[in-house]
Structure formats: structure tokens, C-alpha cells
Amino acid sequence: HHPRLYRLETPERLDLLPHSAAVPGVAFSPDGTRLASAGKDRVLRVYDAYTGRILWEKNDLPGEGQCVGYSVDGRWLAAGLWDRNLVCVWDAQTGERLLEPQASRQGRTFSTCFSPDGRFLAMAGNASGIPPEGESDAGIKIWHLEGGKSGDTNGILKATLVKSWADGSGLVFAPDTRSVAFSSPGLGAVGSQLYLWDFERWPEPHRVSLRGPGTVEGCCFTPDSRHLLVIDDDGAIATIDVQTAERISAFRAWNSQNTQLASRATQFLSLSPDGSRLAVS
């Protein structure tokens, strides 16, 4: 029930004011000076990352907090709800609620994130019930954001839905913002499936060809956004061409006798910022 901040250069630990329920979502602001937390107690809180002081707090989330993330310029803070198919956006400095870019419905929100260039907001989740007329009952949704910046005449943040797709459990943007990778547990016969989507050009996403289930935790884009690295169930790390979603090369990451264990575990990839080193767990 506690969000905690660990300083890497010292053994000291800063305990922050606890939530009254689990805290599944925490995120640093881009400059590292603030830390946001979203709790199952319907509380959204922003702390000073150096002192632990609460800068602002909202205790009236319309559902249980699940995920939270900052825009690249630190102006906006988005939070997704576990018991609602809903994402809300706040002014990260003042705590003013700016936007709820979709009608609230029953369902889950698993993750939400802003694009690297700040033009888009995306969510991954699932929905249930009958959607409003003209709106897709979709788990992957991508909105184009406009306004809400200094110099605008009205300062109002607006969101326009540009793409949607069926159930999604996780989503990540490519560094150039042109493509996203997402996993969709509801579309595969066995386990989850991994998809690539150049969402501004392709009408539908392309399924990534790999053995076994694919998740966004087990993949990462290269810095130039041309390739996606994916862990395969046969013990290999495959390089996928982003424009075709096809495998172009692969190398073995672990021995064949560990393949059965690997296929049962959640696998994680992390690429260094310059793309020269890859960490696997």
C-alpha cells in the first residue's frame, strides 16, 4: 500500500504518505522532480520526489487507479482505471482535470501512455456492454491531442479518436511515434498475440509472426524505430521489420532445455538507449 522512492546513489529510502489500498501505478515526471501515484483507493497523488511532500492530491477518481504516466513535456498526467474503461488527463502542475476522452463504460484499463512527441494519447484495456452509437467497443484506443498549450487562445485540451482495435493488455509507442506495438489476449487461439501498427497509414494492425504468446513486456523498439526485438518461445530473440511485421533475423538467448520454462514465464526485454546492449530476464 506504500509507494516508495529509492535513491540509487545512497542506501537511504524515502517513505511517502501511504494510500489506503494497493498502488499499481507510479511514474516520475520527465525532469525527475515529481512522482505520481495512482491507488485502488481512488486517490491520485503527486509528490516532490526529493522531499516526499505532497504537491497535490485528488481523492475522487471515478474508479480504482491502475496506471499513470506523464507527457514528454511534463505538462499532462494521465491515469487509467482498473474497474472502468476510462482514462483521465490532468494538468500535471495544478491538478486540474482537463479531459476524459471517452464515455465511461464497464471494463478494464490495463495501461495508458503518451506518444514520445506528445501528439497522441493511447490506452490498452477491454470493454464490456453495448458501446455508444458510432463508437467501437475497443480495447486499444489512440487519440490525437490538440490545445492545452501556452499560446493557445482558449487553452482547452481536446482529444480526437484516430484509431481503435479490439482487446489490448499493453501498448508501447515506437520512438518516432509512427508505430505502436501491443498485445491482445482476446484475439489469439492460445494466449496473447503481439501486433504492430503504423496507425497513421495502416487501416488495421499486422500480427507479428512468432512462436508462442507475445506481450509488450517481451519486446522493444530499436532507437531508429525500424525494428522490433521480440522474445520467442523457442529460446530466440527475433528482429522484426516494423513495416512488414516479419522476422528478418534471430539469435538464441538461452539453452534449448530452458525453453519449456521460458514459455511459461513472463519475459522482459530492455534495450539500452543507444541500441548497443540488450538485457533479458
PDB file of C-alpha atoms in Angstrom:
ATOM      1  CA  HIS A   1       0.000   0.000   0.000  1.00  0.00           C
ATOM      2  CA  HIS A   2       3.035   2.319   0.012  1.00  0.00           C
ATOM      3  CA  PRO A   3       4.698   3.970  -2.966  1.00  0.00           C
ATOM      4  CA  ARG A   4       8.414   4.188  -2.142  1.00  0.00           C
ATOM      5  CA  LEU A   5      11.249   6.155  -3.688  1.00  0.00           C
ATOM      6  CA  TYR A   6      14.736   4.595  -3.656  1.00  0.00           C
ATOM      7  CA  ARG A   7      17.831   6.707  -4.253  1.00  0.00           C
ATOM      8  CA  LEU A   8      20.319   4.742  -6.342  1.00  0.00           C
ATOM      9  CA  GLU A   9      23.417   6.550  -5.108  1.00  0.00           C
ATOM     10  CA  THR A  10      22.749   6.066  -1.365  1.00  0.00           C
ATOM     11  CA  PRO A  11      21.196   3.350   0.830  1.00  0.00           C
ATOM     12  CA  GLU A  12      18.555   5.803   2.030  1.00  0.00           C
ATOM     13  CA  ARG A  13      14.848   5.287   1.389  1.00  0.00           C
ATOM     14  CA  LEU A  14      12.087   7.883   1.390  1.00  0.00           C
ATOM     15  CA  ASP A  15       8.722   6.544   2.574  1.00  0.00           C
ATOM     16  CA  LEU A  16       5.850   8.504   1.078  1.00  0.00           C
ATOM     17  CA  LEU A  17       2.425   9.046   2.586  1.00  0.00           C
ATOM     18  CA  PRO A  18       0.634   5.697   2.130  1.00  0.00           C
ATOM     19  CA  HIS A  19      -2.507   5.032   0.164  1.00  0.00           C
ATOM     20  CA  SER A  20      -5.242   3.071   1.924  1.00  0.00           C
ATOM     21  CA  ALA A  21      -5.184   0.362  -0.761  1.00  0.00           C
ATOM     22  CA  ALA A  22      -2.815  -1.130  -3.337  1.00  0.00           C
ATOM     23  CA  VAL A  23      -0.750   1.201  -5.544  1.00  0.00           C
ATOM     24  CA  PRO A  24      -0.336  -0.390  -9.014  1.00  0.00           C
ATOM     25  CA  GLY A  25       0.710   2.801 -10.825  1.00  0.00           C
ATOM     26  CA  VAL A  26       3.712   5.104 -10.195  1.00  0.00           C
ATOM     27  CA  ALA A  27       5.579   7.394 -12.612  1.00  0.00           C
ATOM     28  CA  PHE A  28       8.322  10.022 -12.486  1.00  0.00           C
ATOM     29  CA  SER A  29       7.874  13.329 -14.253  1.00  0.00           C
ATOM     30  CA  PRO A  30      10.286  13.751 -17.219  1.00  0.00           C
ATOM     31  CA  ASP A  31      12.591  16.026 -15.197  1.00  0.00           C
ATOM     32  CA  GLY A  32      12.604  13.622 -12.243  1.00  0.00           C
ATOM     33  CA  THR A  33      11.437  16.186  -9.701  1.00  0.00           C
ATOM     34  CA  ARG A  34       7.952  14.747  -9.176  1.00  0.00           C
ATOM     35  CA  LEU A  35       6.465  11.320  -8.585  1.00  0.00           C
ATOM     36  CA  ALA A  36       2.824  10.453  -9.284  1.00  0.00           C
ATOM     37  CA  SER A  37       0.953   7.501  -7.768  1.00  0.00           C
ATOM     38  CA  ALA A  38      -2.488   6.050  -8.541  1.00  0.00           C
ATOM     39  CA  GLY A  39      -4.148   3.800  -5.980  1.00  0.00           C
ATOM     40  CA  LYS A  40      -7.030   1.382  -5.702  1.00  0.00           C
ATOM     41  CA  ASP A  41      -8.374   3.798  -3.065  1.00  0.00           C
ATOM     42  CA  ARG A  42      -9.324   6.157  -5.945  1.00  0.00           C
ATOM     43  CA  VAL A  43      -6.580   8.598  -4.976  1.00  0.00           C
ATOM     44  CA  LEU A  44      -4.217  10.258  -7.450  1.00  0.00           C
ATOM     45  CA  ARG A  45      -1.274  11.941  -5.773  1.00  0.00           C
ATOM     46  CA  VAL A  46       1.790  13.910  -6.888  1.00  0.00           C
ATOM     47  CA  TYR A  47       4.821  14.174  -4.583  1.00  0.00           C
ATOM     48  CA  ASP A  48       8.005  16.183  -4.550  1.00  0.00           C
ATOM     49  CA  ALA A  49      10.494  13.423  -5.419  1.00  0.00           C
ATOM     50  CA  TYR A  50      13.228  14.898  -3.198  1.00  0.00           C
ATOM     51  CA  THR A  51      11.307  15.674  -0.020  1.00  0.00           C
ATOM     52  CA  GLY A  52       8.215  13.446  -0.259  1.00  0.00           C
ATOM     53  CA  ARG A  53       5.935  16.454   0.258  1.00  0.00           C
ATOM     54  CA  ILE A  54       2.510  16.154  -1.409  1.00  0.00           C
ATOM     55  CA  LEU A  55       2.178  18.787  -4.122  1.00  0.00           C
ATOM     56  CA  TRP A  56      -1.431  17.949  -4.968  1.00  0.00           C
ATOM     57  CA  GLU A  57      -3.907  15.152  -4.460  1.00  0.00           C
ATOM     58  CA  LYS A  58      -7.260  14.076  -5.879  1.00  0.00           C
ATOM     59  CA  ASN A  59      -9.330  11.597  -3.872  1.00  0.00           C
ATOM     60  CA  ASP A  60     -12.279  11.419  -6.237  1.00  0.00           C
ATOM     61  CA  LEU A  61     -11.072   9.247  -9.115  1.00  0.00           C
ATOM     62  CA  PRO A  62     -14.137   7.806 -10.906  1.00  0.00           C
ATOM     63  CA  GLY A  63     -12.699   4.324 -10.354  1.00  0.00           C
ATOM     64  CA  GLU A  64      -9.774   2.342  -8.925  1.00  0.00           C
ATOM     65  CA  GLY A  65      -6.445   3.703 -10.141  1.00  0.00           C
ATOM     66  CA  GLN A  66      -4.408   1.271 -12.252  1.00  0.00           C
ATOM     67  CA  CYS A  67      -1.789   3.136 -14.316  1.00  0.00           C
ATOM     68  CA  VAL A  68      -0.352   6.614 -14.570  1.00  0.00           C
ATOM     69  CA  GLY A  69       2.005   8.422 -16.956  1.00  0.00           C
ATOM     70  CA  TYR A  70       3.374  11.870 -17.815  1.00  0.00           C
ATOM     71  CA  SER A  71       3.519  13.553 -21.209  1.00  0.00           C
ATOM     72  CA  VAL A  72       7.030  14.091 -22.538  1.00  0.00           C
ATOM     73  CA  ASP A  73       6.982  17.814 -21.669  1.00  0.00           C
ATOM     74  CA  GLY A  74       5.646  17.154 -18.153  1.00  0.00           C
ATOM     75  CA  ARG A  75       2.509  19.264 -18.673  1.00  0.00           C
ATOM     76  CA  TRP A  76      -0.068  16.475 -18.549  1.00  0.00           C
ATOM     77  CA  LEU A  77      -0.669  13.472 -16.344  1.00  0.00           C
ATOM     78  CA  ALA A  78      -2.897  10.598 -17.486  1.00  0.00           C
ATOM     79  CA  ALA A  79      -4.385   7.896 -15.267  1.00  0.00           C
ATOM     80  CA  GLY A  80      -6.269   4.741 -16.254  1.00  0.00           C
ATOM     81  CA  LEU A  81      -8.853   2.979 -14.100  1.00  0.00           C
ATOM     82  CA  TRP A  82      -8.973  -0.716 -13.265  1.00  0.00           C
ATOM     83  CA  ASP A  83     -12.739  -1.010 -12.876  1.00  0.00           C
ATOM     84  CA  ARG A  84     -13.667   1.365 -15.709  1.00  0.00           C
ATOM     85  CA  ASN A  85     -12.761   1.507 -19.378  1.00  0.00           C
ATOM     86  CA  LEU A  86     -11.675   5.105 -18.874  1.00  0.00           C
ATOM     87  CA  VAL A  87      -8.595   7.341 -18.990  1.00  0.00           C
ATOM     88  CA  CYS A  88      -8.491  10.855 -17.474  1.00  0.00           C
ATOM     89  CA  VAL A  89      -5.945  13.638 -18.059  1.00  0.00           C
ATOM     90  CA  TRP A  90      -4.909  16.279 -15.517  1.00  0.00           C
ATOM     91  CA  ASP A  91      -2.792  19.407 -15.608  1.00  0.00           C
ATOM     92  CA  ALA A  92       0.357  17.955 -14.032  1.00  0.00           C
ATOM     93  CA  GLN A  93       1.235  21.236 -12.287  1.00  0.00           C
ATOM     94  CA  THR A  94      -2.119  22.263 -10.804  1.00  0.00           C
ATOM     95  CA  GLY A  95      -4.143  19.035 -10.614  1.00  0.00           C
ATOM     96  CA  GLU A  96      -6.974  20.452 -12.730  1.00  0.00           C
ATOM     97  CA  ARG A  97      -8.831  17.718 -14.616  1.00  0.00           C
ATOM     98  CA  LEU A  98      -8.634  18.585 -18.299  1.00  0.00           C
ATOM     99  CA  LEU A  99     -10.037  15.687 -20.237  1.00  0.00           C
ATOM    100  CA  GLU A 100     -11.911  12.383 -20.259  1.00  0.00           C
ATOM    101  CA  PRO A 101     -11.508  11.375 -23.906  1.00  0.00           C
ATOM    102  CA  GLN A 102     -14.188   8.672 -23.955  1.00  0.00           C
ATOM    103  CA  ALA A 103     -17.505   7.795 -22.384  1.00  0.00           C
ATOM    104  CA  SER A 104     -17.123   5.725 -19.208  1.00  0.00           C
ATOM    105  CA  ARG A 105     -18.159   2.096 -19.563  1.00  0.00           C
ATOM    106  CA  GLN A 106     -17.711  -1.186 -17.718  1.00  0.00           C
ATOM    107  CA  GLY A 107     -14.378  -2.830 -18.385  1.00  0.00           C
ATOM    108  CA  ARG A 108     -10.694  -2.592 -17.519  1.00  0.00           C
ATOM    109  CA  THR A 109      -7.854  -0.222 -18.366  1.00  0.00           C
ATOM    110  CA  PHE A 110      -4.513  -2.006 -18.286  1.00  0.00           C
ATOM    111  CA  SER A 111      -2.136   0.717 -19.449  1.00  0.00           C
ATOM    112  CA  THR A 112      -2.021   4.247 -20.807  1.00  0.00           C
ATOM    113  CA  CYS A 113       0.785   6.350 -22.281  1.00  0.00           C
ATOM    114  CA  PHE A 114       1.553   9.499 -24.239  1.00  0.00           C
ATOM    115  CA  SER A 115       3.473   9.293 -27.508  1.00  0.00           C
ATOM    116  CA  PRO A 116       7.140  10.400 -27.467  1.00  0.00           C
ATOM    117  CA  ASP A 117       6.277  13.576 -29.411  1.00  0.00           C
ATOM    118  CA  GLY A 118       3.270  14.401 -27.203  1.00  0.00           C
ATOM    119  CA  ARG A 119       0.745  14.370 -30.053  1.00  0.00           C
ATOM    120  CA  PHE A 120      -1.102  11.199 -29.058  1.00  0.00           C
ATOM    121  CA  LEU A 121      -2.574   9.512 -26.003  1.00  0.00           C
ATOM    122  CA  ALA A 122      -3.147   5.767 -26.054  1.00  0.00           C
ATOM    123  CA  MET A 123      -4.815   3.234 -23.784  1.00  0.00           C
ATOM    124  CA  ALA A 124      -5.000  -0.551 -23.706  1.00  0.00           C
ATOM    125  CA  GLY A 125      -7.800  -2.408 -21.983  1.00  0.00           C
ATOM    126  CA  ASN A 126     -11.041  -4.229 -22.604  1.00  0.00           C
ATOM    127  CA  ALA A 127     -14.642  -3.134 -22.580  1.00  0.00           C
ATOM    128  CA  SER A 128     -17.959  -4.799 -21.981  1.00  0.00           C
ATOM    129  CA  GLY A 129     -21.565  -3.937 -22.621  1.00  0.00           C
ATOM    130  CA  ILE A 130     -23.093  -2.077 -25.555  1.00  0.00           C
ATOM    131  CA  PRO A 131     -20.931   0.802 -26.821  1.00  0.00           C
ATOM    132  CA  PRO A 132     -22.414   4.198 -27.610  1.00  0.00           C
ATOM    133  CA  GLU A 133     -23.690   4.582 -31.150  1.00  0.00           C
ATOM    134  CA  GLY A 134     -20.854   5.135 -33.598  1.00  0.00           C
ATOM    135  CA  GLU A 135     -18.111   4.184 -31.129  1.00  0.00           C
ATOM    136  CA  SER A 136     -16.131   0.963 -31.352  1.00  0.00           C
ATOM    137  CA  ASP A 137     -16.184  -1.245 -28.271  1.00  0.00           C
ATOM    138  CA  ALA A 138     -12.405  -1.414 -28.383  1.00  0.00           C
ATOM    139  CA  GLY A 139      -9.532  -2.024 -26.003  1.00  0.00           C
ATOM    140  CA  ILE A 140      -6.790  -0.226 -27.961  1.00  0.00           C
ATOM    141  CA  LYS A 141      -7.592   3.440 -28.482  1.00  0.00           C
ATOM    142  CA  ILE A 142      -5.345   6.200 -29.802  1.00  0.00           C
ATOM    143  CA  TRP A 143      -6.368   9.868 -29.576  1.00  0.00           C
ATOM    144  CA  HIS A 144      -4.805  12.896 -31.256  1.00  0.00           C
ATOM    145  CA  LEU A 145      -4.340  15.727 -28.758  1.00  0.00           C
ATOM    146  CA  GLU A 146      -4.725  19.406 -29.546  1.00  0.00           C
ATOM    147  CA  GLY A 147      -4.644  22.587 -27.462  1.00  0.00           C
ATOM    148  CA  GLY A 148      -3.911  22.923 -23.794  1.00  0.00           C
ATOM    149  CA  LYS A 149      -0.534  24.576 -24.501  1.00  0.00           C
ATOM    150  CA  SER A 150       0.794  28.037 -23.779  1.00  0.00           C
ATOM    151  CA  GLY A 151      -0.113  30.450 -26.547  1.00  0.00           C
ATOM    152  CA  ASP A 152      -3.456  28.811 -27.364  1.00  0.00           C
ATOM    153  CA  THR A 153      -6.364  31.219 -27.416  1.00  0.00           C
ATOM    154  CA  ASN A 154      -8.636  29.055 -25.290  1.00  0.00           C
ATOM    155  CA  GLY A 155      -6.162  26.709 -23.567  1.00  0.00           C
ATOM    156  CA  ILE A 156      -8.617  23.795 -23.841  1.00  0.00           C
ATOM    157  CA  LEU A 157      -7.169  20.328 -24.340  1.00  0.00           C
ATOM    158  CA  LYS A 158      -9.067  18.345 -26.986  1.00  0.00           C
ATOM    159  CA  ALA A 159      -8.809  14.675 -27.956  1.00  0.00           C
ATOM    160  CA  THR A 160      -9.906  13.158 -31.269  1.00  0.00           C
ATOM    161  CA  LEU A 161     -10.091   9.376 -31.596  1.00  0.00           C
ATOM    162  CA  VAL A 162      -7.981   8.352 -34.608  1.00  0.00           C
ATOM    163  CA  LYS A 163      -7.687   4.566 -34.224  1.00  0.00           C
ATOM    164  CA  SER A 164      -9.218   1.736 -32.210  1.00  0.00           C
ATOM    165  CA  TRP A 165      -8.879  -2.034 -32.112  1.00  0.00           C
ATOM    166  CA  ALA A 166     -10.155  -4.992 -30.070  1.00  0.00           C
ATOM    167  CA  ASP A 167      -8.989  -6.060 -26.589  1.00  0.00           C
ATOM    168  CA  GLY A 168      -5.497  -4.983 -25.578  1.00  0.00           C
ATOM    169  CA  SER A 169      -3.455  -5.642 -22.460  1.00  0.00           C
ATOM    170  CA  GLY A 170      -0.437  -3.418 -23.136  1.00  0.00           C
ATOM    171  CA  LEU A 171       0.871  -0.868 -25.633  1.00  0.00           C
ATOM    172  CA  VAL A 172       4.147   0.912 -26.382  1.00  0.00           C
ATOM    173  CA  PHE A 173       4.984   3.631 -28.932  1.00  0.00           C
ATOM    174  CA  ALA A 174       7.977   3.477 -31.250  1.00  0.00           C
ATOM    175  CA  PRO A 175      10.458   6.332 -30.649  1.00  0.00           C
ATOM    176  CA  ASP A 176       9.355   8.070 -33.877  1.00  0.00           C
ATOM    177  CA  THR A 177       5.640   7.826 -32.846  1.00  0.00           C
ATOM    178  CA  ARG A 178       4.658   6.366 -36.231  1.00  0.00           C
ATOM    179  CA  SER A 179       4.037   2.848 -34.921  1.00  0.00           C
ATOM    180  CA  VAL A 180       2.828   1.054 -31.819  1.00  0.00           C
ATOM    181  CA  ALA A 181       3.278  -2.495 -30.587  1.00  0.00           C
ATOM    182  CA  PHE A 182       0.511  -4.023 -28.496  1.00  0.00           C
ATOM    183  CA  SER A 183      -0.545  -7.356 -27.095  1.00  0.00           C
ATOM    184  CA  SER A 184      -4.111  -8.543 -27.400  1.00  0.00           C
ATOM    185  CA  PRO A 185      -5.205 -11.559 -25.327  1.00  0.00           C
ATOM    186  CA  GLY A 186      -8.661 -11.691 -26.869  1.00  0.00           C
ATOM    187  CA  LEU A 187      -7.641 -12.274 -30.484  1.00  0.00           C
ATOM    188  CA  GLY A 188      -5.459 -15.386 -30.331  1.00  0.00           C
ATOM    189  CA  ALA A 189      -6.499 -19.021 -30.082  1.00  0.00           C
ATOM    190  CA  VAL A 190      -3.878 -19.685 -27.403  1.00  0.00           C
ATOM    191  CA  GLY A 191      -2.507 -16.978 -25.134  1.00  0.00           C
ATOM    192  CA  SER A 192      -1.881 -13.408 -26.178  1.00  0.00           C
ATOM    193  CA  GLN A 193      -0.792 -12.197 -29.606  1.00  0.00           C
ATOM    194  CA  LEU A 194       1.580  -9.391 -30.498  1.00  0.00           C
ATOM    195  CA  TYR A 195       0.695  -6.769 -33.119  1.00  0.00           C
ATOM    196  CA  LEU A 196       2.440  -3.923 -34.921  1.00  0.00           C
ATOM    197  CA  TRP A 197       0.502  -0.937 -36.208  1.00  0.00           C
ATOM    198  CA  ASP A 198       1.627   2.010 -38.310  1.00  0.00           C
ATOM    199  CA  PHE A 199      -1.602   3.613 -37.185  1.00  0.00           C
ATOM    200  CA  GLU A 200      -1.438   6.706 -39.391  1.00  0.00           C
ATOM    201  CA  ARG A 201      -1.109   4.628 -42.579  1.00  0.00           C
ATOM    202  CA  TRP A 202      -2.460   1.117 -41.972  1.00  0.00           C
ATOM    203  CA  PRO A 203      -6.209   0.598 -41.528  1.00  0.00           C
ATOM    204  CA  GLU A 204      -5.527  -2.475 -39.374  1.00  0.00           C
ATOM    205  CA  PRO A 205      -2.579  -3.751 -37.325  1.00  0.00           C
ATOM    206  CA  HIS A 206      -0.298  -6.541 -38.511  1.00  0.00           C
ATOM    207  CA  ARG A 207       0.156  -9.623 -36.370  1.00  0.00           C
ATOM    208  CA  VAL A 208       3.784 -10.384 -35.531  1.00  0.00           C
ATOM    209  CA  SER A 209       4.805 -13.861 -36.607  1.00  0.00           C
ATOM    210  CA  LEU A 210       6.379 -15.684 -33.655  1.00  0.00           C
ATOM    211  CA  ARG A 211       6.036 -18.927 -31.725  1.00  0.00           C
ATOM    212  CA  GLY A 212       4.027 -18.722 -28.547  1.00  0.00           C
ATOM    213  CA  PRO A 213       2.260 -15.781 -26.905  1.00  0.00           C
ATOM    214  CA  GLY A 214       3.649 -12.301 -27.313  1.00  0.00           C
ATOM    215  CA  THR A 215       3.480  -9.428 -24.822  1.00  0.00           C
ATOM    216  CA  VAL A 216       4.741  -5.848 -24.862  1.00  0.00           C
ATOM    217  CA  GLU A 217       6.927  -6.687 -21.844  1.00  0.00           C
ATOM    218  CA  GLY A 218       8.781  -9.128 -24.089  1.00  0.00           C
ATOM    219  CA  CYS A 219       9.504  -6.677 -26.906  1.00  0.00           C
ATOM    220  CA  CYS A 220      11.189  -3.325 -27.513  1.00  0.00           C
ATOM    221  CA  PHE A 221      11.763  -0.980 -30.447  1.00  0.00           C
ATOM    222  CA  THR A 222      15.227  -0.088 -31.664  1.00  0.00           C
ATOM    223  CA  PRO A 223      16.177   3.608 -31.335  1.00  0.00           C
ATOM    224  CA  ASP A 224      15.637   4.223 -35.067  1.00  0.00           C
ATOM    225  CA  SER A 225      12.098   2.678 -34.852  1.00  0.00           C
ATOM    226  CA  ARG A 226      12.825   0.414 -37.844  1.00  0.00           C
ATOM    227  CA  HIS A 227      12.877  -2.859 -35.913  1.00  0.00           C
ATOM    228  CA  LEU A 228      11.165  -4.571 -33.003  1.00  0.00           C
ATOM    229  CA  LEU A 229      13.007  -7.105 -30.837  1.00  0.00           C
ATOM    230  CA  VAL A 230      10.839  -9.945 -29.516  1.00  0.00           C
ATOM    231  CA  ILE A 231      11.438 -12.975 -27.277  1.00  0.00           C
ATOM    232  CA  ASP A 232      10.232 -16.182 -28.916  1.00  0.00           C
ATOM    233  CA  ASP A 233       9.209 -19.402 -27.175  1.00  0.00           C
ATOM    234  CA  ASP A 234      11.973 -21.363 -28.917  1.00  0.00           C
ATOM    235  CA  GLY A 235      14.596 -19.508 -26.889  1.00  0.00           C
ATOM    236  CA  ALA A 236      15.446 -16.919 -29.521  1.00  0.00           C
ATOM    237  CA  ILE A 237      15.329 -13.146 -29.703  1.00  0.00           C
ATOM    238  CA  ALA A 238      13.928 -12.228 -33.099  1.00  0.00           C
ATOM    239  CA  THR A 239      14.327  -8.976 -35.010  1.00  0.00           C
ATOM    240  CA  ILE A 240      11.060  -7.916 -36.661  1.00  0.00           C
ATOM    241  CA  ASP A 241      10.808  -5.460 -39.539  1.00  0.00           C
ATOM    242  CA  VAL A 242       8.332  -2.810 -38.359  1.00  0.00           C
ATOM    243  CA  GLN A 243       6.960  -2.130 -41.854  1.00  0.00           C
ATOM    244  CA  THR A 244       6.171  -5.776 -42.659  1.00  0.00           C
ATOM    245  CA  ALA A 245       5.835  -7.363 -39.171  1.00  0.00           C
ATOM    246  CA  GLU A 246       8.025 -10.211 -40.494  1.00  0.00           C
ATOM    247  CA  ARG A 247      11.055 -11.788 -38.835  1.00  0.00           C
ATOM    248  CA  ILE A 248      14.333 -10.873 -40.537  1.00  0.00           C
ATOM    249  CA  SER A 249      16.859 -12.435 -38.134  1.00  0.00           C
ATOM    250  CA  ALA A 250      17.170 -14.141 -34.752  1.00  0.00           C
ATOM    251  CA  PHE A 251      19.720 -15.348 -32.214  1.00  0.00           C
ATOM    252  CA  ARG A 252      19.384 -17.815 -29.330  1.00  0.00           C
ATOM    253  CA  ALA A 253      19.186 -16.233 -25.885  1.00  0.00           C
ATOM    254  CA  TRP A 254      19.121 -19.397 -23.738  1.00  0.00           C
ATOM    255  CA  ASN A 255      19.694 -23.135 -23.978  1.00  0.00           C
ATOM    256  CA  SER A 256      17.036 -25.352 -25.505  1.00  0.00           C
ATOM    257  CA  GLN A 257      16.449 -27.212 -22.212  1.00  0.00           C
ATOM    258  CA  ASN A 258      15.161 -23.961 -20.706  1.00  0.00           C
ATOM    259  CA  THR A 259      12.598 -23.400 -23.468  1.00  0.00           C
ATOM    260  CA  GLN A 260       9.759 -25.113 -21.579  1.00  0.00           C
ATOM    261  CA  LEU A 261      10.338 -22.913 -18.546  1.00  0.00           C
ATOM    262  CA  ALA A 262      10.637 -19.791 -20.679  1.00  0.00           C
ATOM    263  CA  SER A 263       7.320 -20.454 -22.393  1.00  0.00           C
ATOM    264  CA  ARG A 264       5.533 -20.391 -19.037  1.00  0.00           C
ATOM    265  CA  ALA A 265       7.116 -17.230 -17.676  1.00  0.00           C
ATOM    266  CA  THR A 266       6.592 -13.560 -18.355  1.00  0.00           C
ATOM    267  CA  GLN A 267       9.672 -12.430 -20.257  1.00  0.00           C
ATOM    268  CA  PHE A 268      11.154  -8.957 -20.330  1.00  0.00           C
ATOM    269  CA  LEU A 269      13.423  -7.103 -22.755  1.00  0.00           C
ATOM    270  CA  SER A 270      15.171  -3.774 -22.258  1.00  0.00           C
ATOM    271  CA  LEU A 271      17.376  -2.120 -24.881  1.00  0.00           C
ATOM    272  CA  SER A 272      19.996   0.467 -23.930  1.00  0.00           C
ATOM    273  CA  PRO A 273      19.292   3.997 -25.243  1.00  0.00           C
ATOM    274  CA  ASP A 274      21.966   3.726 -27.960  1.00  0.00           C
ATOM    275  CA  GLY A 275      20.725   0.275 -29.028  1.00  0.00           C
ATOM    276  CA  SER A 276      24.077  -1.442 -28.404  1.00  0.00           C
ATOM    277  CA  ARG A 277      23.125  -3.669 -25.440  1.00  0.00           C
ATOM    278  CA  LEU A 278      20.105  -5.795 -24.631  1.00  0.00           C
ATOM    279  CA  ALA A 279      19.018  -7.033 -21.206  1.00  0.00           C
ATOM    280  CA  VAL A 280      16.768 -10.105 -20.855  1.00  0.00           C
ATOM    281  CA  SER A 281      15.046 -11.560 -17.825  1.00  0.00           C
TER     282      SER A 281
END
